[in-house]
Amino acid sequence: MVEFLSKFGKIQSYKFFRSVQDGLAPIAPEVIENDENGVSGFGYVSYQNAEQAYKAIKEGPELDFMGHKMYFNKWEPKEVRTAHNEEKHD
């Protein structure tokens, strides 16, 4: 996973999560790469600069990772995300 995400630039930090019965659990990138059933979840990735992050947002969904398309977006506070989602559904 980290190697895949490095296509867009130098990664400063990352953290991945998967859904479990009681909520969310951290997951190591190696588990994602070795999971034959695939993994549904999400993660946070920080790139060295904004240009690299926007490259991931633009080009990431066009690439295939283990047979799946990925969704990329910039981090926003929950209040902002909620407001954007409400605007989309109005």
mmCIF file with all atom_site columns, C-alpha atoms in Angstrom:
data_model
loop_
_atom_site.group_PDB
_atom_site.id
_atom_site.type_symbol
_atom_site.label_atom_id
_atom_site.label_alt_id
_atom_site.label_comp_id
_atom_site.label_asym_id
_atom_site.label_entity_id
_atom_site.label_seq_id
_atom_site.pdbx_PDB_ins_code
_atom_site.Cartn_x
_atom_site.Cartn_y
_atom_site.Cartn_z
_atom_site.occupancy
_atom_site.B_iso_or_equiv
_atom_site.pdbx_formal_charge
_atom_site.auth_seq_id
_atom_site.auth_comp_id
_atom_site.auth_asym_id
_atom_site.auth_atom_id
_atom_site.pdbx_PDB_model_num
ATOM 1  C CA . MET A 1 1  ? 0.000   0.000   0.000   1.00 0.00 ? 1  MET A CA 1
ATOM 2  C CA . VAL A 1 2  ? 2.739   2.470   0.925   1.00 0.00 ? 2  VAL A CA 1
ATOM 3  C CA . GLU A 1 3  ? 4.618   1.701   -2.282  1.00 0.00 ? 3  GLU A CA 1
ATOM 4  C CA . PHE A 1 4  ? 1.418   2.269   -4.279  1.00 0.00 ? 4  PHE A CA 1
ATOM 5  C CA . LEU A 1 5  ? 0.761   5.609   -2.580  1.00 0.00 ? 5  LEU A CA 1
ATOM 6  C CA . SER A 1 6  ? 4.387   6.665   -3.078  1.00 0.00 ? 6  SER A CA 1
ATOM 7  C CA . LYS A 1 7  ? 3.694   6.960   -6.816  1.00 0.00 ? 7  LYS A CA 1
ATOM 8  C CA . PHE A 1 8  ? 2.342   10.429  -6.104  1.00 0.00 ? 8  PHE A CA 1
ATOM 9  C CA . GLY A 1 9  ? 5.214   11.740  -3.991  1.00 0.00 ? 9  GLY A CA 1
ATOM 10 C CA . LYS A 1 10 ? 7.154   11.392  -0.758  1.00 0.00 ? 10 LYS A CA 1
ATOM 11 C CA . ILE A 1 11 ? 4.947   10.238  2.112   1.00 0.00 ? 11 ILE A CA 1
ATOM 12 C CA . GLN A 1 12 ? 5.536   11.923  5.458   1.00 0.00 ? 12 GLN A CA 1
ATOM 13 C CA . SER A 1 13 ? 3.095   9.837   7.490   1.00 0.00 ? 13 SER A CA 1
ATOM 14 C CA . TYR A 1 14 ? 0.206   7.409   7.106   1.00 0.00 ? 14 TYR A CA 1
ATOM 15 C CA . LYS A 1 15 ? -2.332  5.462   9.119   1.00 0.00 ? 15 LYS A CA 1
ATOM 16 C CA . PHE A 1 16 ? -4.858  2.911   7.850   1.00 0.00 ? 16 PHE A CA 1
ATOM 17 C CA . PHE A 1 17 ? -8.038  1.574   9.443   1.00 0.00 ? 17 PHE A CA 1
ATOM 18 C CA . ARG A 1 18 ? -10.507 -1.223  8.737   1.00 0.00 ? 18 ARG A CA 1
ATOM 19 C CA . SER A 1 19 ? -14.030 -1.751  9.922   1.00 0.00 ? 19 SER A CA 1
ATOM 20 C CA . VAL A 1 20 ? -14.496 -4.253  12.743  1.00 0.00 ? 20 VAL A CA 1
ATOM 21 C CA . GLN A 1 21 ? -17.510 -5.282  14.759  1.00 0.00 ? 21 GLN A CA 1
ATOM 22 C CA . ASP A 1 22 ? -16.984 -2.619  17.432  1.00 0.00 ? 22 ASP A CA 1
ATOM 23 C CA . GLY A 1 23 ? -15.958 0.245   15.132  1.00 0.00 ? 23 GLY A CA 1
ATOM 24 C CA . LEU A 1 24 ? -12.549 0.814   13.583  1.00 0.00 ? 24 LEU A CA 1
ATOM 25 C CA . ALA A 1 25 ? -9.185  -0.830  14.128  1.00 0.00 ? 25 ALA A CA 1
ATOM 26 C CA . PRO A 1 26 ? -5.760  0.262   12.928  1.00 0.00 ? 26 PRO A CA 1
ATOM 27 C CA . ILE A 1 27 ? -4.316  -1.967  10.240  1.00 0.00 ? 27 ILE A CA 1
ATOM 28 C CA . ALA A 1 28 ? -0.754  -2.345  8.972   1.00 0.00 ? 28 ALA A CA 1
ATOM 29 C CA . PRO A 1 29 ? -0.147  -1.716  5.253   1.00 0.00 ? 29 PRO A CA 1
ATOM 30 C CA . GLU A 1 30 ? 1.365   -5.202  4.899   1.00 0.00 ? 30 GLU A CA 1
ATOM 31 C CA . VAL A 1 31 ? -1.963  -6.744  5.905   1.00 0.00 ? 31 VAL A CA 1
ATOM 32 C CA . ILE A 1 32 ? -3.740  -4.828  3.164   1.00 0.00 ? 32 ILE A CA 1
ATOM 33 C CA . GLU A 1 33 ? -1.240  -6.049  0.602   1.00 0.00 ? 33 GLU A CA 1
ATOM 34 C CA . ASN A 1 34 ? -1.523  -9.675  1.716   1.00 0.00 ? 34 ASN A CA 1
ATOM 35 C CA . ASP A 1 35 ? -5.277  -9.901  2.317   1.00 0.00 ? 35 ASP A CA 1
ATOM 36 C CA . GLU A 1 36 ? -6.699  -12.147 -0.410  1.00 0.00 ? 36 GLU A CA 1
ATOM 37 C CA . ASN A 1 37 ? -10.266 -11.054 0.384   1.00 0.00 ? 37 ASN A CA 1
ATOM 38 C CA . GLY A 1 38 ? -9.451  -7.383  0.055   1.00 0.00 ? 38 GLY A CA 1
ATOM 39 C CA . VAL A 1 39 ? -9.908  -4.803  2.741   1.00 0.00 ? 39 VAL A CA 1
ATOM 40 C CA . SER A 1 40 ? -12.533 -2.155  3.108   1.00 0.00 ? 40 SER A CA 1
ATOM 41 C CA . GLY A 1 41 ? -11.546 0.782   5.212   1.00 0.00 ? 41 GLY A CA 1
ATOM 42 C CA . PHE A 1 42 ? -9.819  4.108   4.959   1.00 0.00 ? 42 PHE A CA 1
ATOM 43 C CA . GLY A 1 43 ? -6.579  5.820   5.710   1.00 0.00 ? 43 GLY A CA 1
ATOM 44 C CA . TYR A 1 44 ? -4.817  9.100   6.131   1.00 0.00 ? 44 TYR A CA 1
ATOM 45 C CA . VAL A 1 45 ? -1.726  9.919   4.118   1.00 0.00 ? 45 VAL A CA 1
ATOM 46 C CA . SER A 1 46 ? 0.372   13.080  4.420   1.00 0.00 ? 46 SER A CA 1
ATOM 47 C CA . TYR A 1 47 ? 2.626   13.977  1.526   1.00 0.00 ? 47 TYR A CA 1
ATOM 48 C CA . GLN A 1 48 ? 5.679   16.202  1.607   1.00 0.00 ? 48 GLN A CA 1
ATOM 49 C CA . ASN A 1 49 ? 3.822   19.061  -0.100  1.00 0.00 ? 49 ASN A CA 1
ATOM 50 C CA . ALA A 1 50 ? 0.415   20.085  -1.412  1.00 0.00 ? 50 ALA A CA 1
ATOM 51 C CA . GLU A 1 51 ? 1.337   19.446  -5.055  1.00 0.00 ? 51 GLU A CA 1
ATOM 52 C CA . GLN A 1 52 ? 1.965   15.771  -4.316  1.00 0.00 ? 52 GLN A CA 1
ATOM 53 C CA . ALA A 1 53 ? -1.296  15.496  -2.386  1.00 0.00 ? 53 ALA A CA 1
ATOM 54 C CA . TYR A 1 54 ? -3.266  17.031  -5.239  1.00 0.00 ? 54 TYR A CA 1
ATOM 55 C CA . LYS A 1 55 ? -1.546  14.671  -7.668  1.00 0.00 ? 55 LYS A CA 1
ATOM 56 C CA . ALA A 1 56 ? -2.872  11.753  -5.591  1.00 0.00 ? 56 ALA A CA 1
ATOM 57 C CA . ILE A 1 57 ? -6.368  13.267  -5.562  1.00 0.00 ? 57 ILE A CA 1
ATOM 58 C CA . LYS A 1 58 ? -6.317  13.758  -9.331  1.00 0.00 ? 58 LYS A CA 1
ATOM 59 C CA . GLU A 1 59 ? -4.572  10.593  -10.523 1.00 0.00 ? 59 GLU A CA 1
ATOM 60 C CA . GLY A 1 60 ? -5.325  8.110   -7.730  1.00 0.00 ? 60 GLY A CA 1
ATOM 61 C CA . PRO A 1 61 ? -8.871  7.141   -8.721  1.00 0.00 ? 61 PRO A CA 1
ATOM 62 C CA . GLU A 1 62 ? -7.630  6.243   -12.220 1.00 0.00 ? 62 GLU A CA 1
ATOM 63 C CA . LEU A 1 63 ? -5.301  3.555   -10.841 1.00 0.00 ? 63 LEU A CA 1
ATOM 64 C CA . ASP A 1 64 ? -6.111  0.026   -9.765  1.00 0.00 ? 64 ASP A CA 1
ATOM 65 C CA . PHE A 1 65 ? -5.045  -1.351  -6.377  1.00 0.00 ? 65 PHE A CA 1
ATOM 66 C CA . MET A 1 66 ? -5.622  -5.092  -5.920  1.00 0.00 ? 66 MET A CA 1
ATOM 67 C CA . GLY A 1 67 ? -8.602  -4.948  -8.278  1.00 0.00 ? 67 GLY A CA 1
ATOM 68 C CA . HIS A 1 68 ? -10.198 -1.941  -6.584  1.00 0.00 ? 68 HIS A CA 1
ATOM 69 C CA . LYS A 1 69 ? -10.539 1.728   -7.345  1.00 0.00 ? 69 LYS A CA 1
ATOM 70 C CA . MET A 1 70 ? -9.534  4.041   -4.538  1.00 0.00 ? 70 MET A CA 1
ATOM 71 C CA . TYR A 1 71 ? -11.067 7.341   -3.498  1.00 0.00 ? 71 TYR A CA 1
ATOM 72 C CA . PHE A 1 72 ? -8.780  10.260  -2.645  1.00 0.00 ? 72 PHE A CA 1
ATOM 73 C CA . ASN A 1 73 ? -9.664  13.567  -1.044  1.00 0.00 ? 73 ASN A CA 1
ATOM 74 C CA . LYS A 1 74 ? -8.089  16.188  1.166   1.00 0.00 ? 74 LYS A CA 1
ATOM 75 C CA . TRP A 1 75 ? -8.774  16.025  4.877   1.00 0.00 ? 75 TRP A CA 1
ATOM 76 C CA . GLU A 1 76 ? -11.456 18.380  6.169   1.00 0.00 ? 76 GLU A CA 1
ATOM 77 C CA . PRO A 1 77 ? -13.036 18.737  9.611   1.00 0.00 ? 77 PRO A CA 1
ATOM 78 C CA . LYS A 1 78 ? -16.208 16.705  10.074  1.00 0.00 ? 78 LYS A CA 1
ATOM 79 C CA . GLU A 1 79 ? -18.378 19.837  10.105  1.00 0.00 ? 79 GLU A CA 1
ATOM 80 C CA . VAL A 1 80 ? -17.094 20.851  6.668   1.00 0.00 ? 80 VAL A CA 1
ATOM 81 C CA . ARG A 1 81 ? -17.510 17.333  5.222   1.00 0.00 ? 81 ARG A CA 1
ATOM 82 C CA . THR A 1 82 ? -21.059 17.162  6.565   1.00 0.00 ? 82 THR A CA 1
ATOM 83 C CA . ALA A 1 83 ? -21.918 20.536  5.041   1.00 0.00 ? 83 ALA A CA 1
ATOM 84 C CA . HIS A 1 84 ? -20.476 19.461  1.646   1.00 0.00 ? 84 HIS A CA 1
ATOM 85 C CA . ASN A 1 85 ? -22.493 16.222  1.728   1.00 0.00 ? 85 ASN A CA 1
ATOM 86 C CA . GLU A 1 86 ? -25.682 18.104  2.542   1.00 0.00 ? 86 GLU A CA 1
ATOM 87 C CA . GLU A 1 87 ? -25.056 20.485  -0.384  1.00 0.00 ? 87 GLU A CA 1
ATOM 88 C CA . LYS A 1 88 ? -24.624 17.528  -2.752  1.00 0.00 ? 88 LYS A CA 1
ATOM 89 C CA . HIS A 1 89 ? -27.960 16.037  -1.704  1.00 0.00 ? 89 HIS A CA 1
ATOM 90 C CA . ASP A 1 90 ? -29.999 19.265  -1.874  1.00 0.00 ? 90 ASP A CA 1
#
